[in-house]
Short mmCIF file of C-alpha atoms and ligand atoms in Angstrom, two decimals:
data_model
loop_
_atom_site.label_atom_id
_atom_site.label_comp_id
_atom_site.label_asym_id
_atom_site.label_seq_id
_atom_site.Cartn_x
_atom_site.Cartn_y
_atom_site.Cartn_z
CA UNK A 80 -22.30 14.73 4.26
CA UNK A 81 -21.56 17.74 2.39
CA UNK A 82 -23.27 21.12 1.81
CA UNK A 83 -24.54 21.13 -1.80
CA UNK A 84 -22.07 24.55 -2.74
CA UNK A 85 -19.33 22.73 -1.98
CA UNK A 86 -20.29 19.68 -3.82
CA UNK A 87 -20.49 22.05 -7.03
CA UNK A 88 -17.45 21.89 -9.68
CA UNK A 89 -16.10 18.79 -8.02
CA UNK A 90 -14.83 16.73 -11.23
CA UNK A 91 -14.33 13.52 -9.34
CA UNK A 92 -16.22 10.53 -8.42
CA UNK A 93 -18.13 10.14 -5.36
CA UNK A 94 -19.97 7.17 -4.68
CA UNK A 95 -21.82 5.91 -1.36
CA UNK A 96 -22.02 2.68 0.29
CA UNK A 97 -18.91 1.37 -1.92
CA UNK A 98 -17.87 -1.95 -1.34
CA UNK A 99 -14.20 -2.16 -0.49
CA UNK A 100 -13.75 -5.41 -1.91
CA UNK A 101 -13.96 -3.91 -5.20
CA UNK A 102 -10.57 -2.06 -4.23
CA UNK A 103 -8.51 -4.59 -2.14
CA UNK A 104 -6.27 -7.15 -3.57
CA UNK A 105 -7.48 -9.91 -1.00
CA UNK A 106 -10.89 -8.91 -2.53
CA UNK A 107 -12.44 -8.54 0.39
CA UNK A 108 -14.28 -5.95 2.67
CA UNK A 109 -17.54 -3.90 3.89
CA UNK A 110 -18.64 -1.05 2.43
CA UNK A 111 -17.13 2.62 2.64
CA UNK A 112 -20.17 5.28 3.46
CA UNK A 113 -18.08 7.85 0.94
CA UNK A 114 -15.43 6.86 -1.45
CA UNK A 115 -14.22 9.91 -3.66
CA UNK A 116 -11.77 9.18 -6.70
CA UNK A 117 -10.84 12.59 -7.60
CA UNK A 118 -9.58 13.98 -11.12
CA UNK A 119 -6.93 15.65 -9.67
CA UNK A 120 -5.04 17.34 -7.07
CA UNK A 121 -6.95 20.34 -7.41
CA UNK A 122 -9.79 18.74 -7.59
CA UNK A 123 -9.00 16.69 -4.14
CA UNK A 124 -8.50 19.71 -2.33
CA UNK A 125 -11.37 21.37 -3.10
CA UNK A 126 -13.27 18.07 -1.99
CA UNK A 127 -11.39 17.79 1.35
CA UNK A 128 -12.01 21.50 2.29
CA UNK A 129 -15.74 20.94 1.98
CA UNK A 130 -15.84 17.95 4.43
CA UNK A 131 -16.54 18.51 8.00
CA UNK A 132 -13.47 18.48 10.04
CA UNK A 133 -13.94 15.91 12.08
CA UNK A 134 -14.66 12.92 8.70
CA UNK A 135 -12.66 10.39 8.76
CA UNK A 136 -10.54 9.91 5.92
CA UNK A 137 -9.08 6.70 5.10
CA UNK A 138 -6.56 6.95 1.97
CA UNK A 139 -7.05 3.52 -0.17
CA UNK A 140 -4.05 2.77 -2.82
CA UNK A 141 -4.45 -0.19 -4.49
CA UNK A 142 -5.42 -1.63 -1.44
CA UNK A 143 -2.78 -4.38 -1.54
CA UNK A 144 -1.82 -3.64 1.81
CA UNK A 145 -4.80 -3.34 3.35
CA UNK A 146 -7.21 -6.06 5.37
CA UNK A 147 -10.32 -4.26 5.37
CA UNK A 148 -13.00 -5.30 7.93
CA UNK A 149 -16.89 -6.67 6.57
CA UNK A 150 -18.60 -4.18 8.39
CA UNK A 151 -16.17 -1.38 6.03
CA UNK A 152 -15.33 2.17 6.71
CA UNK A 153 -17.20 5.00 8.74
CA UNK A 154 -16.41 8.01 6.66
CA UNK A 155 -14.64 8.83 3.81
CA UNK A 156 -12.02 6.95 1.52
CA UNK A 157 -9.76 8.48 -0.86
CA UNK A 158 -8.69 7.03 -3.80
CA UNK A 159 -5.76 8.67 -5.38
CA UNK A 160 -5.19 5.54 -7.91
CA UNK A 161 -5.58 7.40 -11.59
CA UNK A 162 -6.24 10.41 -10.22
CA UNK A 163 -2.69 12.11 -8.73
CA UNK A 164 -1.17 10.34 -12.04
CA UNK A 165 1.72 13.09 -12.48
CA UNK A 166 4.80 11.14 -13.73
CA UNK A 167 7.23 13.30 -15.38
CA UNK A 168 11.40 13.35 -15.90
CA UNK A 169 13.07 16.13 -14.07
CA UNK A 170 17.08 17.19 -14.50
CA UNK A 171 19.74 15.68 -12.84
CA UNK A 172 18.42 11.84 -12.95
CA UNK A 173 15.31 12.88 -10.75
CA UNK A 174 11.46 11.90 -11.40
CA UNK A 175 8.41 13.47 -10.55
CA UNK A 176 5.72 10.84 -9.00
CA UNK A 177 2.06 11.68 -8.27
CA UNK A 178 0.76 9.45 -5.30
CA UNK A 179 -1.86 7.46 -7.58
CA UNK A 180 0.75 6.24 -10.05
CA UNK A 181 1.27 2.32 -9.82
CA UNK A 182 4.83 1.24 -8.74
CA UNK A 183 4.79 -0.91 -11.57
CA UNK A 184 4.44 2.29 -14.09
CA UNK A 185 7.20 3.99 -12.10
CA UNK A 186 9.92 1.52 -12.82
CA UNK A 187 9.09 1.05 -16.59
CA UNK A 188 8.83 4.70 -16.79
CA UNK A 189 12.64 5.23 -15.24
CA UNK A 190 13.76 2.22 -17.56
CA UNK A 191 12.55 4.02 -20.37
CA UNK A 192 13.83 6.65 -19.63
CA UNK A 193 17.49 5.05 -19.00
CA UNK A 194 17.24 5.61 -15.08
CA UNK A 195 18.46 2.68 -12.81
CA UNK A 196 17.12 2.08 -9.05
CA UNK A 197 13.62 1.86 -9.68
CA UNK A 198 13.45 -1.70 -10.80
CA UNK A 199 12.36 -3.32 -7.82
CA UNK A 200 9.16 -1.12 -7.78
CA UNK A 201 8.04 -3.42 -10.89
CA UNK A 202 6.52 -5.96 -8.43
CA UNK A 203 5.39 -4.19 -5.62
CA UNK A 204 1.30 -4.23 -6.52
CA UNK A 205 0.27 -0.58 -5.06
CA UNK A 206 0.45 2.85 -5.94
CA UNK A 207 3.06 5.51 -5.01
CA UNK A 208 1.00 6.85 -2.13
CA UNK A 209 1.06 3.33 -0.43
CA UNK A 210 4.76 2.78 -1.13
CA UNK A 211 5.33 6.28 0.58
CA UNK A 212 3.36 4.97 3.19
CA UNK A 213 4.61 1.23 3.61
CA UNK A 214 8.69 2.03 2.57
CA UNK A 215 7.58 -0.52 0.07
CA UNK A 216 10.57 -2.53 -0.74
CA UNK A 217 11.95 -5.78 -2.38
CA UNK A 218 15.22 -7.54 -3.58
CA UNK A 219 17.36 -5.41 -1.56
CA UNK A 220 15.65 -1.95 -2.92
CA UNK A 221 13.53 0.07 -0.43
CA UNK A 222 11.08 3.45 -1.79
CA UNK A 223 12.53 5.63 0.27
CA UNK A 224 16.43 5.41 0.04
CA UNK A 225 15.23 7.06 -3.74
CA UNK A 226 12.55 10.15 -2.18
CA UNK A 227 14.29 13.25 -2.07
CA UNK A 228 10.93 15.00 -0.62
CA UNK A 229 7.35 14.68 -0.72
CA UNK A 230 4.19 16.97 -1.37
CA UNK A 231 1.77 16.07 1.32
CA UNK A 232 -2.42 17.10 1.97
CA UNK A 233 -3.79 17.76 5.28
CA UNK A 234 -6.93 16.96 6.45
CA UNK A 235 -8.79 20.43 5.05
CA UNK A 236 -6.97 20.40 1.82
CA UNK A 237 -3.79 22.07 2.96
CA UNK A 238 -0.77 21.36 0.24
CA UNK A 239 2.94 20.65 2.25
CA UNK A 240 6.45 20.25 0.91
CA UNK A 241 8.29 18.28 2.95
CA UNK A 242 11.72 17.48 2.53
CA UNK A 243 13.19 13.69 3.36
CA UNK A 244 14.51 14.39 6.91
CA UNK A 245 11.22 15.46 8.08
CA UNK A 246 10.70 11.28 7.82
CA UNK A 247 11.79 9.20 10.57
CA UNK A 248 12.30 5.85 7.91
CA UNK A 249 12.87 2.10 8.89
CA UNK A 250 11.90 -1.75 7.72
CA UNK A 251 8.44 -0.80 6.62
CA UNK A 252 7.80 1.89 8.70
CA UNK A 253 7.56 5.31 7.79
CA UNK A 254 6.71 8.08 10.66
CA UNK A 255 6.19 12.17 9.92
CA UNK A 256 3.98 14.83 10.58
CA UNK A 257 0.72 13.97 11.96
CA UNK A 258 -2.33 13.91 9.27
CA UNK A 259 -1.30 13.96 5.96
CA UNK A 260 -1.59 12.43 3.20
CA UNK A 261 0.87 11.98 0.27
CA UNK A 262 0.27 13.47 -2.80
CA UNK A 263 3.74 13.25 -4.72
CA UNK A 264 7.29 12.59 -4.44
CA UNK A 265 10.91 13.15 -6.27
CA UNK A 266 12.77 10.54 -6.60
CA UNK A 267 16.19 10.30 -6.97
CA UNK A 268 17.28 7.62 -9.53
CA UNK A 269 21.15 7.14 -11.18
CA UNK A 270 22.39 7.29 -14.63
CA UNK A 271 21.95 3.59 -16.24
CA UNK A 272 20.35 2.51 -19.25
CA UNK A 273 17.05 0.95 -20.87
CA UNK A 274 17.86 -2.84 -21.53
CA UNK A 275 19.78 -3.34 -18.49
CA UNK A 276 17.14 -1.92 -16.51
CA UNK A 277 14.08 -3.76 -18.49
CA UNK A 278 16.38 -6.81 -18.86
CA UNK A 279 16.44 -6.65 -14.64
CA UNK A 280 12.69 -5.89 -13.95
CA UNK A 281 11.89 -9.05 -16.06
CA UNK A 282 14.06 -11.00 -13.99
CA UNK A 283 12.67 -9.61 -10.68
CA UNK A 284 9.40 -10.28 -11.88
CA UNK A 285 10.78 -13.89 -12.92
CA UNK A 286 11.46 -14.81 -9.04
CA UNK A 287 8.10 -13.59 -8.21
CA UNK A 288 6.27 -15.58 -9.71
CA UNK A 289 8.95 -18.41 -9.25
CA UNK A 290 8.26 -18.11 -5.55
CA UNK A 291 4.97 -16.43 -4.75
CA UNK A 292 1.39 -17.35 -5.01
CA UNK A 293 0.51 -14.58 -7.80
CA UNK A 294 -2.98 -16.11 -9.12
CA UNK A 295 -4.57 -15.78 -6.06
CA UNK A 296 -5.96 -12.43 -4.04
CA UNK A 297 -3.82 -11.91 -1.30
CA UNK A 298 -1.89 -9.12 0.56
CA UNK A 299 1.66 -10.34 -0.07
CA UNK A 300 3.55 -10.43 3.03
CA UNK A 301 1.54 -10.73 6.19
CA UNK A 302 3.87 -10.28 8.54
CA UNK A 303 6.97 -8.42 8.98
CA UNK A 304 10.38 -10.39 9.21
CA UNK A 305 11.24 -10.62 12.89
CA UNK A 306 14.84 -9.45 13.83
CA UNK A 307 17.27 -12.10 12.35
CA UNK A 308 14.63 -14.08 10.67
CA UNK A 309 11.67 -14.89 8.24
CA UNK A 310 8.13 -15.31 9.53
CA UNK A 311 7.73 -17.85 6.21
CA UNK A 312 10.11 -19.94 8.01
CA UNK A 313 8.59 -19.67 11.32
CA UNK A 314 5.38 -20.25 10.04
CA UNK A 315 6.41 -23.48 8.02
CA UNK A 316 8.00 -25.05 10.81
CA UNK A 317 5.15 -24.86 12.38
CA UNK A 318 3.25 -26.75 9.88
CA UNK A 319 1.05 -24.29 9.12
CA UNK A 320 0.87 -24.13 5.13
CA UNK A 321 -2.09 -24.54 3.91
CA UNK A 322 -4.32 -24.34 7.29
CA UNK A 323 -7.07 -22.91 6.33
CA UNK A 324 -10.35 -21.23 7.87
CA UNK A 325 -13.31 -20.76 5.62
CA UNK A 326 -11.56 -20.00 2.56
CA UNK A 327 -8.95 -18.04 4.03
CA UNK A 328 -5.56 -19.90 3.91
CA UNK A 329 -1.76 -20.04 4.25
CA UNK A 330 -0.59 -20.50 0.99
CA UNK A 331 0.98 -23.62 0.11
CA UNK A 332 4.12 -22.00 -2.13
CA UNK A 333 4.77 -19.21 0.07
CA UNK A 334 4.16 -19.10 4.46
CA UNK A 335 3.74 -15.71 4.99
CA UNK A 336 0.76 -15.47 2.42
CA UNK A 337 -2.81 -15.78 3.22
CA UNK A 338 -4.60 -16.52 0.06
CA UNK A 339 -8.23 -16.01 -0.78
CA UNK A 340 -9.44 -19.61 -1.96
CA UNK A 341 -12.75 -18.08 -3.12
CA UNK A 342 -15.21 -15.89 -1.28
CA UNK A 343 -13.23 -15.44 1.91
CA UNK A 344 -14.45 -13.14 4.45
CA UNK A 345 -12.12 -10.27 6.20
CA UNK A 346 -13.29 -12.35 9.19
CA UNK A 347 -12.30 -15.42 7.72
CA UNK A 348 -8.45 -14.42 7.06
CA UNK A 349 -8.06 -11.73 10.34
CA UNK A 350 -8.77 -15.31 12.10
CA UNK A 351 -6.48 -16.94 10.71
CA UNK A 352 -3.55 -14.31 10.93
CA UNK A 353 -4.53 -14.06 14.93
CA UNK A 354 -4.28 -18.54 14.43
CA UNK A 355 -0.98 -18.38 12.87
CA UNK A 356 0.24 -15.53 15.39
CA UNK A 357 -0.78 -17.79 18.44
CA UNK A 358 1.06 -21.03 16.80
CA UNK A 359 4.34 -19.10 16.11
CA UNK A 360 4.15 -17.82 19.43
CA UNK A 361 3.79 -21.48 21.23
CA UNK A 362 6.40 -22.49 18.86
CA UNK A 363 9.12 -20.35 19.12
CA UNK A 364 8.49 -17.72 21.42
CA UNK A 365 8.14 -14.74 18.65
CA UNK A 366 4.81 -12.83 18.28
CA UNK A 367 4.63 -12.10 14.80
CA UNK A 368 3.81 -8.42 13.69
CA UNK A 369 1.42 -8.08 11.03
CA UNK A 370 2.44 -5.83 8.15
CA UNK A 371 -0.70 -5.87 6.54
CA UNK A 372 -2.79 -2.69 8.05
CA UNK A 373 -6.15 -3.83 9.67
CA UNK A 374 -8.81 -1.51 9.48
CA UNK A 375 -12.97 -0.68 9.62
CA UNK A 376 -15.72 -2.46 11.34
CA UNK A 377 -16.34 -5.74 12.72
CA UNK A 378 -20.14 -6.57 11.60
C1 FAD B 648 1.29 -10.18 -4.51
C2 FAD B 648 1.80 -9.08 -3.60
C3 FAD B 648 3.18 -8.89 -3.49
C4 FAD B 648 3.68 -7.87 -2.66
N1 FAD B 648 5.04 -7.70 -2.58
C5 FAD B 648 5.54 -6.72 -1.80
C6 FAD B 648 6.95 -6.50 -1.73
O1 FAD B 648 7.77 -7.16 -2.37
N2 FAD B 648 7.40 -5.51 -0.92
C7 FAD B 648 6.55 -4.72 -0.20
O2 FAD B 648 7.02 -3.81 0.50
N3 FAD B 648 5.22 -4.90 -0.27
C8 FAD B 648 4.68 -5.87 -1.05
N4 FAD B 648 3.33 -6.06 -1.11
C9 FAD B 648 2.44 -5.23 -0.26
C10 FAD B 648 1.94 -3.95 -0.93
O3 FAD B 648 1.92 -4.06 -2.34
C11 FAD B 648 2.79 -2.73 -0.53
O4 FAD B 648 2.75 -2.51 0.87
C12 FAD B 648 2.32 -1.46 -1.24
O5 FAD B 648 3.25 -0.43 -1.01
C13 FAD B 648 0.93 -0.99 -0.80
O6 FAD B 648 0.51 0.02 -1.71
P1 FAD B 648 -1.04 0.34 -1.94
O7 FAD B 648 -1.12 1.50 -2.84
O8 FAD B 648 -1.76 -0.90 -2.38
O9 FAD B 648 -1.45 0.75 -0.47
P2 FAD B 648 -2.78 0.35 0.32
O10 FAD B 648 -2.76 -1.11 0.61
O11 FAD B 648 -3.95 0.90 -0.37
O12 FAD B 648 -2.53 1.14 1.67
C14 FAD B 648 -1.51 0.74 2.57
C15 FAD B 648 -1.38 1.81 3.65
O13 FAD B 648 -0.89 3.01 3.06
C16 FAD B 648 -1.81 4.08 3.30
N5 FAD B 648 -1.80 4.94 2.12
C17 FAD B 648 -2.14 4.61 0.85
N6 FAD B 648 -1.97 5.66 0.04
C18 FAD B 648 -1.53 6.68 0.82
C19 FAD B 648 -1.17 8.03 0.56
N7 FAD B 648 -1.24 8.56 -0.66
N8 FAD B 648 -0.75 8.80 1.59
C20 FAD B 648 -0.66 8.27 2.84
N9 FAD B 648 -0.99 7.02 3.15
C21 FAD B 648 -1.41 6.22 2.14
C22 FAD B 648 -3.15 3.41 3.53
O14 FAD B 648 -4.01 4.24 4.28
C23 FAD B 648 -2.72 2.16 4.29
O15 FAD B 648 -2.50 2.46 5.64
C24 FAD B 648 2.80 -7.05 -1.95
C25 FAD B 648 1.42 -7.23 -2.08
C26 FAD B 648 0.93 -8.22 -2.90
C27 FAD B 648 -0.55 -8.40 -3.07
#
């Protein structure tokens, strides 16, 4: 895939033939022909200006938004988790995020450090990168009503500062330019202080669990609240918790979860979102969007 000389001083990991299930939170998925964790952002560049332009890329978070097909990925995945770590306090209330940070180290950071606004992040089970991505958001908080810009990669390595207009932002959508990637973000956060903020993210975290199937592998939210309305509702009025296809099934504490009973196959749960789409529809009239992203190759 790449020329040896380019391979040369790389300091990340590359493996072949990864299996994705390994870096999903419904624990499923094919294998990736590349995956490449690298050390750094240096590092990552270097990497991406050795592959062939026309790889595809797929970046990979936590994968806790991500259905990812049992046949897995045709080129190269990215996984910034560990790698783009940077996390550092900058003046004026602001914070410095590196794309593989985990939301849930960015709000005890900003506690710590006496910042308010980042709380809700403490539940949200991905990485910066995917929040950027997703406009991640919970208990009335959303990621990017805090960005003030972003650093961005394009496909050869190419580094971009991009400021927060460049964004076109809504309910979990996020649209910009065209191929990139992001690499880091500063966030603005307000004055506040440590206990009140710790004393809230334990409380957030509280109603989580209160409501949410959290011992199980699943995506979260699989689909996106309809205008005026809940898809859990929808989808429990229509009877549907706890149908179930192989060992893919609506959760029984919360409708718009698909849980992983055991060793559920992509297959298996893409089924049963298409099932539950269908039974809203005949129901009520309302296609349900999925906000999980579906991706790679049927086998
Ligand atoms: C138990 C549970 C609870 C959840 N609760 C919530 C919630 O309250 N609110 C909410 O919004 N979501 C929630 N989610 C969904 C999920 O955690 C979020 O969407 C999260 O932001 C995804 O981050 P990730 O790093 O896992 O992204 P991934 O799932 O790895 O990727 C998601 C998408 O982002 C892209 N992406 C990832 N990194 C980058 C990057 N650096 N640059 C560009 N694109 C990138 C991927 O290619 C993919 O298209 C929940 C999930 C689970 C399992």
């Amino acid at each position: 895939m790449m020329a040896a000389e380019s391979m040369s001083g790389l300091r990340g990991e590359l493996k072949t033939d990864e299996p994705m299930s390994a870096h999903t939170s419904w624990r499923v998925g094919g294998p990736a022909d590349r995956c490449y964790r690298p050390a750094d952002l240096d590092d990552l560049r270097q990497f991406l200006a050795g592959l062939p332009p026309q790889e595809q890329l797929v970046w990979v978070g936590l994968g806790s938004n991500l259905l990812i097909r049992d046949g897995g990925i045709r080129g190269t995945v990215i996984l910034p988790f560990g790698g783009l770590d940077t996390l550092e306090q900058l003046g004026d209330y602001r914070i410095r995020v590196g794309a593989g940070v985990s939301c849930a180290k960015v709000a005890r950071f900003a506690a710590r450090a006496g910042l308010t606004g980042a709380e809700f992040l403490a539940g949200i089970p991905g990485t910066m990168g995917g929040a950027l991505a997703m406009n991640a958001g919970a208990f009335g908080g959303e990621t990017w009503s805090l960005v003030r810009s972003v650093e961005t990669l394009g496909h050869r390595g190419e580094l971009h500062s991009r400021v927060r207009d460049a964004y076109q932002v809504s309910y979990r959508t996020v649209t910009g330019p065209k191929n990139e990637w992001f690499v880091s973000t500063e966030l603005q956060l307000q004055p506040g202080d440590t206990d009140s903020a710790q004393a809230r993210i334990r409380s957030l975290l509280g109603k989580r669990s209160a409501t949410q199937p959290t011992q199980l592998p699943s995506c979260g939210s699989v689909f996106r609240n309809p205008p005026n309305d809940f898809s859990a509702r929808l989808i429990e009025s229509c009877g549907l918790k706890g149908e179930q296809i192989g060992n893919a099934q609506v959760s029984e504490k919360h409708a718009n979860f698909i849980v992983n009973l055991g060793d559920a196959k992509a297959a298996d749960i893409e089924a049963l979102i298409r099932y539950v789409q269908d039974r809203v529809q005949q129901e009520h009239g309302i296609r349900l969007e999925p906000e999980v992203r579906i991706i790679g190759e049927f086998v």
